[in-house]
Structures are given as C-alpha cells and as structure tokens.
N, CA and C of each residue as an Amber inpcrd file, in Angstrom:
protein
   477
  -8.3590000  26.0630000   0.1370000  -8.8340000  24.2770000   0.7110000
  -9.7470000  24.0100000  -0.8130000  -9.4950000  22.8690000  -1.1250000
  -9.4130000  22.2480000  -2.5970000 -11.0500000  21.4800000  -2.5280000
 -11.6590000  22.0920000  -3.8060000 -13.4090000  21.4830000  -3.4140000
 -12.9230000  19.7040000  -3.8200000 -13.1520000  18.5230000  -3.4770000
 -13.1070000  17.2070000  -4.4090000 -13.7910000  17.0100000  -5.3630000
 -15.1960000  18.1910000  -5.2610000 -16.3470000  17.6430000  -6.6770000
 -15.6130000  17.8460000  -7.3690000 -14.8590000  18.8320000  -7.8930000
 -14.1520000  19.7500000  -8.4950000 -13.1270000  19.0440000  -8.7880000
 -12.8150000  18.0650000  -8.3430000 -11.7580000  17.1650000  -8.9720000
 -11.3980000  15.7410000  -9.3690000 -11.7910000  15.8920000 -10.7810000
 -12.1090000  14.2180000 -11.7920000 -11.1070000  13.0370000 -11.2160000
 -11.8100000  11.3280000 -11.1780000 -11.3910000  10.6020000 -11.0730000
  -9.9090000   9.7400000 -11.8830000  -8.8580000   9.2640000 -11.1140000
  -7.5580000   9.2760000 -11.9700000  -7.6890000   7.7750000 -12.6680000
  -7.5730000   7.5070000 -13.7700000  -7.8400000   6.8740000 -14.1250000
  -6.7340000   5.0120000 -14.2980000  -7.1560000   4.3350000 -13.4410000
  -6.9240000   3.2530000 -13.0620000  -7.2920000   2.1170000 -13.2370000
  -5.6360000   0.6960000 -13.2080000  -6.0590000  -0.4600000 -12.8070000
  -5.9040000  -1.2730000 -12.1950000  -6.6260000  -1.9180000 -11.8920000
  -6.5580000  -2.8020000 -10.5620000  -6.1090000  -4.6310000 -11.0700000
  -5.6300000  -5.8890000  -9.9140000  -5.5240000  -6.4210000 -11.2470000
  -5.6660000  -7.6330000  -8.8770000  -6.5290000  -8.3700000  -9.5160000
  -7.4570000  -9.6520000  -8.5010000  -6.1090000 -10.8870000  -9.1150000
  -4.7860000 -11.2270000  -8.2930000  -4.4480000 -13.0140000  -8.8490000
  -4.2860000 -13.7970000  -7.7770000  -4.7050000 -14.5400000  -8.2230000
  -4.8730000 -15.6570000  -7.5390000  -3.9700000 -16.7410000  -8.2010000
  -3.5800000 -17.5090000  -6.5760000  -2.9810000 -18.6860000  -7.1980000
  -3.8550000 -19.6000000  -6.8460000  -3.3570000 -20.9560000  -6.8260000
  -3.4930000 -22.3760000  -7.0580000  -5.2750000 -22.9780000  -5.9060000
  -4.9630000 -22.3440000  -4.8660000  -5.3690000 -22.2300000  -3.8370000
  -7.2190000 -21.1610000  -3.4680000  -6.7910000 -20.2990000  -4.5690000
  -7.5890000 -19.1540000  -4.9710000  -7.2760000 -18.2090000  -3.7090000
  -5.8450000 -17.9400000  -3.5370000  -5.6690000 -17.1720000  -2.6810000
  -5.8490000 -16.2390000  -2.5110000  -5.4150000 -14.9830000  -2.8850000
  -5.0710000 -13.4940000  -3.1260000  -3.6630000 -12.8100000  -2.5270000
  -2.8270000 -13.0630000  -4.3730000  -2.2850000 -11.8290000  -3.5530000
  -2.0970000  -9.9490000  -2.9450000  -1.1180000 -10.0530000  -2.1850000
  -1.8690000  -8.5520000  -1.7780000  -0.3720000  -7.8670000  -1.0960000
  -0.0390000  -6.6370000  -0.8850000   1.0340000  -6.8050000  -0.3380000
   0.5570000  -5.3960000  -0.1020000   1.6250000  -5.3950000   1.7860000
   2.0590000  -4.3380000   2.5390000   3.1270000  -3.0520000   1.4010000
   1.9980000  -1.4310000   0.8700000   2.9810000  -0.8590000   0.4700000
   4.0290000  -0.1060000   0.4860000   5.0000000  -0.0740000   0.3610000
   6.5190000   0.9120000   1.3310000   6.5740000   2.3460000   1.9960000
   4.8700000   3.1450000   1.4350000   5.0730000   4.5270000   1.5300000
   4.3910000   4.6190000   2.4990000   3.9610000   3.9820000   3.5270000
   2.8880000   4.0900000   4.4860000   2.9950000   3.0000000   6.0640000
   3.2950000   2.9250000   6.6810000   3.2070000   2.4330000   8.0240000
   2.2450000   1.1780000   9.0580000   1.3380000   1.9750000   8.4740000
   0.3610000   0.8020000   7.9660000   0.1770000  -0.3670000   8.0830000
  -0.0640000  -1.3860000   8.9240000  -0.5860000  -2.9500000   8.5050000
  -1.5750000  -3.0440000   7.3080000  -1.6770000  -2.1580000   6.2280000
  -2.7670000  -2.6490000   5.6280000  -2.5290000  -3.4830000   4.5060000
  -3.1550000  -4.0250000   3.6210000  -2.3780000  -4.7920000   2.7390000
  -3.6270000  -4.5120000   1.5070000  -3.0320000  -4.3480000   0.2170000
  -3.1490000  -4.1600000  -0.8050000  -3.6040000  -5.0610000  -2.2900000
  -4.1220000  -5.3960000  -3.2520000  -3.5350000  -6.0470000  -5.0600000
  -3.1790000  -4.4090000  -5.4160000  -2.4160000  -5.4860000  -6.3370000
  -2.1600000  -4.1280000  -7.9240000  -3.3180000  -3.1000000  -8.3950000
  -2.4220000  -2.3230000  -8.2790000  -2.9710000  -1.3330000  -8.6060000
  -2.3060000  -0.6730000  -9.5170000  -2.8710000   0.5940000 -11.0490000
  -1.8570000   1.5310000 -10.7920000  -2.4430000   2.5800000 -12.3750000
  -2.0190000   3.7400000 -12.3190000  -2.9240000   4.2740000 -13.2170000
  -2.4000000   3.6210000 -14.7790000  -3.5080000   4.6270000 -15.2440000
  -3.4780000   3.6380000 -17.0200000  -2.9820000   4.7410000 -17.7740000
  -2.3730000   4.5450000 -18.7810000  -0.7790000   5.6860000 -19.5670000
  -1.7980000   5.9980000 -20.3110000  -2.3550000   7.2180000 -20.2300000
  -2.7330000   7.3990000 -22.1730000  -3.2280000   6.8370000 -23.6680000
  -3.8290000   6.4570000 -23.7530000  -4.1090000   5.4940000 -24.8380000
  -3.2120000   3.4750000 -24.8290000  -3.5200000   3.6970000 -23.5350000
  -3.4400000   2.4630000 -22.7520000  -4.4460000   1.2070000 -22.1990000
  -4.5810000   0.1130000 -23.0120000  -5.6140000  -0.8810000 -23.0880000
  -5.5370000  -0.8000000 -21.4560000  -6.9970000  -1.2020000 -20.7870000
  -6.5490000  -1.6410000 -19.3180000  -6.1470000  -2.9820000 -19.1790000
  -6.6490000  -3.3870000 -19.8900000  -6.0020000  -5.2020000 -19.1870000
  -4.2550000  -5.1910000 -19.4980000  -4.2740000  -4.6520000 -20.3550000
  -2.6300000  -4.6580000 -19.9360000  -2.1510000  -3.3160000 -19.0010000
  -1.9260000  -2.5240000 -18.8740000  -2.3330000  -1.5570000 -17.6730000
  -2.3050000  -2.2020000 -16.6020000  -3.1960000  -3.1220000 -15.9610000
  -3.3670000  -4.2910000 -15.4340000  -2.0660000  -5.5400000 -15.3410000
  -1.5940000  -5.7310000 -16.4620000  -0.4010000  -6.7040000 -16.6640000
   1.1260000  -6.0480000 -16.8940000   0.5840000  -4.7620000 -16.7150000
   2.2670000  -3.8690000 -16.4810000   2.1330000  -3.6540000 -15.3490000
   1.1110000  -2.9830000 -14.1900000   0.9950000  -3.0120000 -13.2340000
   1.7830000  -4.3840000 -12.0770000   1.5630000  -5.3830000 -11.7690000
   1.3790000  -7.0660000 -12.1220000   3.1530000  -6.8980000 -12.2560000
   3.3380000  -6.4250000 -13.1680000   4.7680000  -7.0210000 -13.2810000
   6.1420000  -6.0710000 -12.5520000   5.0680000  -4.4060000 -12.6160000
   5.9610000  -3.5480000 -12.2610000   6.0860000  -3.5710000 -10.1890000
   4.9780000  -4.4310000  -9.7710000   4.5630000  -4.6870000  -8.8720000
   5.0950000  -5.2050000  -7.4580000   4.8840000  -7.0600000  -8.8120000
   5.3950000  -7.4570000  -7.9270000   6.3380000  -8.8470000  -8.6560000
   6.6570000  -8.1960000  -9.9700000   7.3680000  -8.9310000 -10.5310000
   7.8990000 -10.3450000 -11.5720000   6.1950000 -10.0820000 -11.5520000
   5.2820000 -11.3300000 -11.7780000   5.2610000 -11.5120000 -13.7490000
   6.5240000 -11.9970000 -13.7170000   6.0020000 -12.5420000 -15.7670000
   4.9250000 -12.5540000 -16.1860000   4.0960000 -11.4770000 -17.5930000
   2.9010000 -11.9990000 -18.2200000   3.2950000 -13.1580000 -18.5370000
   3.7680000 -14.7210000 -18.7740000   3.4530000 -16.2170000 -18.9970000
   3.1360000 -16.5870000 -17.7060000   2.9950000 -16.2820000 -16.8160000
   2.0730000 -16.7220000 -15.6470000   0.9590000 -16.1500000 -15.0980000
   0.7710000 -15.6590000 -15.8110000  -0.2700000 -15.1640000 -15.7230000
  -1.7100000 -15.7360000 -16.9540000  -2.7770000 -16.3690000 -15.9530000
  -4.0870000 -16.5860000 -17.3720000  -5.1130000 -16.1940000 -16.6950000
  -5.6950000 -14.6570000 -17.8180000  -6.9210000 -14.3190000 -17.5690000
  -8.3200000 -14.5380000 -17.5940000  -8.6310000 -14.3490000 -15.8960000
 -10.0430000 -15.3790000 -15.9650000 -11.0980000 -14.3220000 -16.6820000
 -11.2190000 -12.9840000 -15.5360000 -13.1600000 -12.4580000 -15.4030000
 -12.2180000 -10.6870000 -15.9550000 -12.8710000 -10.1420000 -16.1130000
 -12.8800000  -8.7670000 -15.8260000 -14.3090000  -8.2220000 -15.2870000
 -14.2670000  -6.6680000 -14.0350000 -15.3720000  -6.9990000 -13.4520000
 -16.1870000  -6.3260000 -14.6390000 -17.5710000  -6.0540000 -14.2310000
 -18.1650000  -5.4970000 -15.5160000 -18.5010000  -4.3100000 -15.3570000
 -18.2840000  -3.4130000 -14.9890000 -18.6320000  -2.0010000 -14.1400000
 -17.1680000  -0.9950000 -14.3210000 -16.4790000  -0.2710000 -14.7290000
 -15.4440000   0.5230000 -13.6240000 -15.9780000   0.9090000 -12.3710000
 -15.0060000   0.5570000 -10.7700000 -15.1590000   0.8460000  -9.9920000
 -15.0880000   2.2700000  -9.3940000 -15.3320000   2.9850000  -8.4270000
 -14.2610000   4.5120000  -8.5240000 -14.4410000   3.7070000  -6.7140000
 -13.5830000   5.0190000  -6.7780000 -13.2680000   5.6490000  -4.1580000
 -12.3950000   6.9340000  -4.2800000 -13.2790000   7.2590000  -3.8430000
 -12.6350000   8.7900000  -3.0130000 -11.5490000   8.4880000  -1.9760000
 -10.3240000   9.7830000  -2.0290000  -9.7690000  10.0210000  -1.2280000
  -9.9520000  10.5110000   0.3230000  -9.6880000   9.8980000   1.1560000
 -10.1060000  10.5180000   2.5850000  -9.5500000  12.1450000   2.2790000
 -10.7280000  13.1570000   2.8650000 -10.1430000  14.3000000   2.8900000
  -9.2670000  14.8480000   2.6020000  -8.0870000  14.1780000   4.2130000
  -6.7260000  14.6240000   4.4070000  -5.4160000  14.6390000   3.3700000
  -6.4480000  12.9840000   2.8100000  -4.8380000  12.9780000   1.3310000
  -5.8020000  13.5970000   0.4950000  -6.3000000  14.6370000   0.0250000
  -7.1210000  14.9830000  -1.2670000  -5.9480000  16.9280000  -1.1560000
  -5.4730000  17.1830000  -2.2120000  -3.9350000  17.6810000  -3.0370000
  -2.8700000  17.2120000  -1.9790000  -3.1750000  15.8180000  -1.7430000
  -1.6230000  15.5850000  -1.0000000  -1.3230000  14.3430000  -2.4180000
  -1.9850000  13.6960000  -2.8230000  -1.8250000  12.4370000  -3.3440000
  -1.7890000  13.2000000  -4.3160000  -1.4380000  12.2860000  -5.9470000
  -0.7750000  12.2130000  -7.5270000  -1.4680000  14.3220000  -7.2980000
  -0.2140000  14.3140000  -6.3350000   0.4390000  16.3240000  -7.1740000
  -1.3290000  16.8140000  -6.4180000  -2.8700000  16.4680000  -5.5950000
  -4.0750000  17.3150000  -5.6740000  -4.6370000  17.1310000  -7.0760000
  -4.7810000  16.3170000  -8.6940000  -4.4960000  16.4850000  -9.8410000
  -6.4070000  15.9900000  -9.5150000  -6.7820000  15.1110000  -8.3080000
  -7.7390000  14.0300000  -8.4530000  -8.0090000  13.3770000  -6.8090000
  -9.5370000  13.2970000  -7.7700000 -10.4240000  13.1380000  -6.0360000
  -9.9640000  12.0270000  -5.2560000  -9.9700000  11.3530000  -6.6880000
  -9.8850000   9.3590000  -6.3290000  -9.4140000   8.7600000  -6.8150000
  -9.4620000   6.9890000  -7.5750000  -9.9840000   6.9760000  -8.5630000
 -10.9220000   6.2630000  -8.7680000 -11.2550000   6.3580000 -10.5540000
 -12.0940000   5.1990000 -11.4360000 -11.3170000   4.3040000 -11.8870000
 -11.5610000   2.9080000 -11.2800000 -10.8650000   1.1140000 -11.8860000
 -11.8550000   0.7330000 -12.6990000 -10.6800000   0.2270000 -13.6690000
 -11.3610000  -1.1440000 -14.1340000 -10.4310000  -2.0900000 -13.8750000
 -10.8670000  -3.6050000 -12.7290000 -10.7700000  -4.8350000 -12.0830000
 -10.6280000  -5.7480000 -13.3400000 -10.2510000  -6.5340000 -12.9480000
  -9.0680000  -7.3800000 -13.8430000  -8.9460000  -9.0310000 -12.9190000
  -9.5480000  -9.9400000 -13.3670000  -8.7490000 -11.6450000 -11.9140000
  -7.9440000 -12.8020000 -12.4730000  -6.9960000 -12.1710000 -12.6360000
  -5.9400000 -13.8290000 -13.3470000  -6.0730000 -14.9330000 -12.4640000
  -5.6160000 -15.2880000 -13.3580000  -4.4230000 -17.2540000 -12.4300000
  -2.9230000 -16.6130000 -12.1950000  -2.6980000 -16.4440000 -11.2260000
  -1.3190000 -17.3190000 -11.4330000  -0.4000000 -18.5150000 -11.3290000
   0.0300000 -18.5980000 -11.8880000   0.4570000 -20.4210000 -12.9110000
   2.2210000 -20.2820000 -12.2860000   2.1670000 -19.4680000 -11.6520000
   4.2700000 -19.7280000 -11.2720000   4.2570000 -20.5390000 -10.2780000
   5.3610000 -20.2750000  -9.4110000   5.3740000 -20.8490000  -8.1900000
   5.9270000 -19.5000000  -7.4670000   5.7060000 -19.7270000  -6.2990000
   6.0960000 -18.0980000  -4.8670000   7.9410000 -17.5970000  -5.5700000
   8.2310000 -18.5920000  -5.9490000   9.3260000 -17.3810000  -5.6780000
   9.7070000 -17.3520000  -7.2580000   8.4010000 -16.7030000  -8.7540000
   8.8590000 -17.2790000  -9.5110000   8.2620000 -14.8960000  -9.3470000
   7.9430000 -14.6560000  -8.1250000   7.1800000 -13.2890000  -7.3650000
   7.9520000 -12.8360000  -6.8710000   8.4120000 -11.3610000  -7.2640000
   9.3250000 -10.8480000  -7.0820000   9.3080000  -9.3880000  -6.3850000
   8.9490000  -8.8230000  -5.2810000   8.9100000  -7.3600000  -5.3180000
   9.4050000  -6.7580000  -4.5520000  10.5020000  -6.8920000  -5.5760000
  12.1530000  -5.8720000  -5.3850000  12.2160000  -5.7210000  -6.6120000
  10.7960000  -5.1830000  -7.3160000  11.6830000  -4.9510000  -8.8930000
  12.2960000  -2.9510000  -8.3590000  11.7740000  -2.6180000 -10.3850000
  13.0570000  -2.3480000 -10.2450000  13.1780000  -0.6140000  -9.7220000
  11.7110000  -0.2310000  -9.7240000  10.4920000   1.1450000  -9.1650000
   9.5580000   0.4420000  -7.9230000  10.2820000  -0.2340000  -7.0960000
   9.4060000  -0.8720000  -5.5760000   8.4670000  -0.6450000  -4.7820000
   7.0790000  -0.9920000  -4.7430000   6.1110000  -0.4870000  -3.7850000
   5.5790000  -1.0700000  -2.6450000   6.2440000  -2.5900000  -2.6350000
   5.4950000  -3.3820000  -1.7090000   7.1380000  -3.8900000  -1.0930000
   6.2260000  -3.3990000   0.6960000   7.4660000  -4.5150000   1.4120000
   7.1670000  -5.6660000   2.1680000   6.1810000  -6.1090000   2.0220000
   6.4170000  -7.1900000   1.8770000   4.9400000  -7.9040000   1.0400000
   4.5630000  -9.5600000   1.3060000   3.6630000  -9.5210000   0.0290000
   2.7350000 -11.0830000   0.5950000   2.1330000 -11.1370000  -0.0080000
   1.3640000 -12.4330000   1.2100000   0.0530000 -13.1760000   0.3520000
   0.0240000 -14.0840000   0.3890000  -1.5940000 -15.0440000  -0.3430000
  -2.8670000 -14.8390000   0.9220000  -3.7410000 -14.5640000   0.4910000
  -4.9670000 -13.8320000   1.7070000  -6.3950000 -14.5410000   1.0590000
  -7.1190000 -15.2760000   2.4370000  -8.2110000 -15.5500000   1.8680000
  -9.0920000 -14.1190000   1.1340000  -9.8550000 -14.5500000   0.0470000
 -10.4500000 -13.4980000  -0.3520000 -11.4900000 -12.5610000   0.8150000
 -11.7460000 -13.7560000   1.5670000 -12.8730000 -12.7790000   2.5140000
 -12.3200000 -12.1490000   3.6490000 -11.0640000 -12.6680000   3.8820000
 -10.2670000 -11.4710000   4.6240000  -9.8400000  -9.6240000   3.9580000
 -10.4390000  -9.4710000   2.5160000  -9.7540000  -8.2810000   1.6800000
 -10.1220000  -6.8410000   2.0930000 -11.2330000  -7.2410000   3.0210000
 -12.1960000  -6.2370000   3.1370000 -11.8050000  -5.3450000   4.5070000
 -11.2730000  -6.9620000   5.8100000 -10.9530000  -5.8810000   6.7840000
  -8.5340000  -5.6360000   6.8510000  -9.0090000  -6.4340000   6.2320000
  -6.8330000  -6.0840000   6.0510000  -7.1840000  -5.1020000   4.4770000
  -7.6610000  -3.9180000   4.3390000  -7.4460000  -3.1820000   3.4420000
  -7.3610000  -1.9660000   4.5890000  -7.0810000  -0.8880000   3.6670000
  -7.0880000   0.7030000   4.2730000  -8.6480000   0.9930000   4.3480000
  -9.0410000   1.7510000   5.7290000 -10.4520000   1.7540000   5.8430000
 -10.9980000   1.9710000   4.5740000 -10.6930000   3.5100000   4.3460000
 -11.3960000   4.1550000   3.1310000 -11.3280000   3.0940000   1.3930000
 -10.9820000   1.7670000   1.1330000 -11.4310000   1.2900000   0.0730000
 -11.8910000   0.0900000   0.4620000 -12.4760000  -0.4600000   1.5990000
 -12.8580000  -1.3630000   2.0320000 -14.3960000  -1.7010000   1.1950000
 -14.9240000  -0.1420000   0.7800000 -16.6870000  -0.6520000   0.0820000
 -15.8250000  -1.2340000  -1.4220000 -14.7230000   0.0190000  -1.7810000
 -13.9140000  -1.1140000  -3.2850000 -13.6080000  -2.2020000  -3.5650000
 -13.5700000  -2.4110000  -1.8800000 -13.1580000  -4.2370000  -2.1740000
 -13.9540000  -4.9650000  -2.2710000 -14.7560000  -4.7630000  -1.1580000
 -16.7190000  -5.5740000  -1.1280000 -17.4020000  -5.4310000  -2.7080000
 -16.5260000  -4.2050000  -3.6050000 -17.1430000  -4.0760000  -4.9880000
 -16.4580000  -5.5030000  -5.7550000 -15.2620000  -6.0170000  -5.3420000
 -14.4320000  -6.4250000  -6.4470000 -14.7310000  -7.9200000  -6.2120000
 -15.0520000  -7.9860000  -5.4490000 -14.6830000  -9.4500000  -3.9400000
 -15.9570000 -10.2890000  -4.6410000 -16.8570000  -9.1400000  -5.1560000
 -18.4400000  -9.2340000  -5.6770000 -19.0710000  -9.5350000  -7.2760000
 -17.2330000  -8.7700000  -7.8620000 -18.1250000  -9.0920000  -9.1980000
 -16.5740000 -10.0050000  -9.3680000 -16.0910000 -10.8590000  -9.0340000
 -15.2830000 -11.8790000  -8.6100000 -15.9530000 -13.3590000  -8.1890000
 -17.0650000 -13.2840000  -8.3740000 -17.5050000 -14.4410000  -6.8780000
 -17.4750000 -15.5730000  -7.0810000 -18.0310000 -15.8000000  -8.8510000
 -18.5030000 -16.2260000  -9.1970000 -16.9290000 -17.6500000  -9.4830000
 -16.0000000 -16.5730000  -9.2020000 -14.5380000 -17.5980000  -9.5680000
 -13.2890000 -17.6400000  -8.3340000 -14.0980000 -17.0730000  -7.1120000
 -12.9880000 -17.0990000  -5.8010000 -14.0740000 -18.7710000  -4.9630000
 -15.6710000 -19.4040000  -5.3130000 -15.5480000 -20.5170000  -4.6540000
 -14.6960000 -21.2710000  -4.1360000
C-alpha cells in the first residue's frame, strides 16, 4: 500500500475561461462515465511558465487559439487537492498524491464556433457554459474544495 504522504504533488496549471456573459467553460472528461464537469487543467512541463501552461492546456483541451484569450487574473496562491485513496497509485503512474495548481482567469473573446474539443488528443466528450456558482455542485466531489477556492480567488471578476 502506498503512503500518500510520501508522494509529491504534481505541478499543474488550471484555466477558468469565461465568456461575455461571465459563464465558465466546463467539459466532461472522456475517461470517465461520471456526469461531472471540470475546467481545463494539466501538468506544467519542466521549465514551463505556469501561465503559458494554462494557455497551452486551453488550446489542447478546447481548441481555443491564444488570440481569443484575454488574461484577467491569477489566483494569489498555489492551490492543492489530494486524490481519493482509491485513485492513488492508479493515476499518473502512481507518482503523485494529487496536484498543486496555479489558476488563471481568461476572458474568451471568440464565438462558440471557435471552441473545438475534437483536438489532436481529445480530453472532453462534451462541453458547455456554466454559471460559476454551479461549479462546486457539478465537479467531481473530491475537487469541490479546490473549486470553491478558485471561485473565491476570482470572485471580484465573476460578479
């Protein structure tokens, strides 16, 4: 049995992308049958800037070109979450206990037709715009506290 406390957190960048109506992009992952939704996120490559990683992840997961993104804010601190015990040792080749994330808020300046989740390596099977207040209820339960922290960090911009 792996002791989670002995494992590090995976460095990660998360992106909250809002449209003109201040709704948040969320996608349903391909690798699960859960009805849970999530915002784009992914690992930070060695030597990669966290904001650049967030923009890269948005492109890889939503097909949105950087020209359609307007940077608004960065969460003031790194946020973490732990995997549930049943996932430790199964996700990320068992190397991590969870993720430590830098979160960024972007305004999407394009149209819905500029979003294409059928990317080179698709991660989402569906996407939609969600009210930010609904995020904690539609996310996988173990990420709920993290999403509440992200919402708090960006609350001045979501009003």
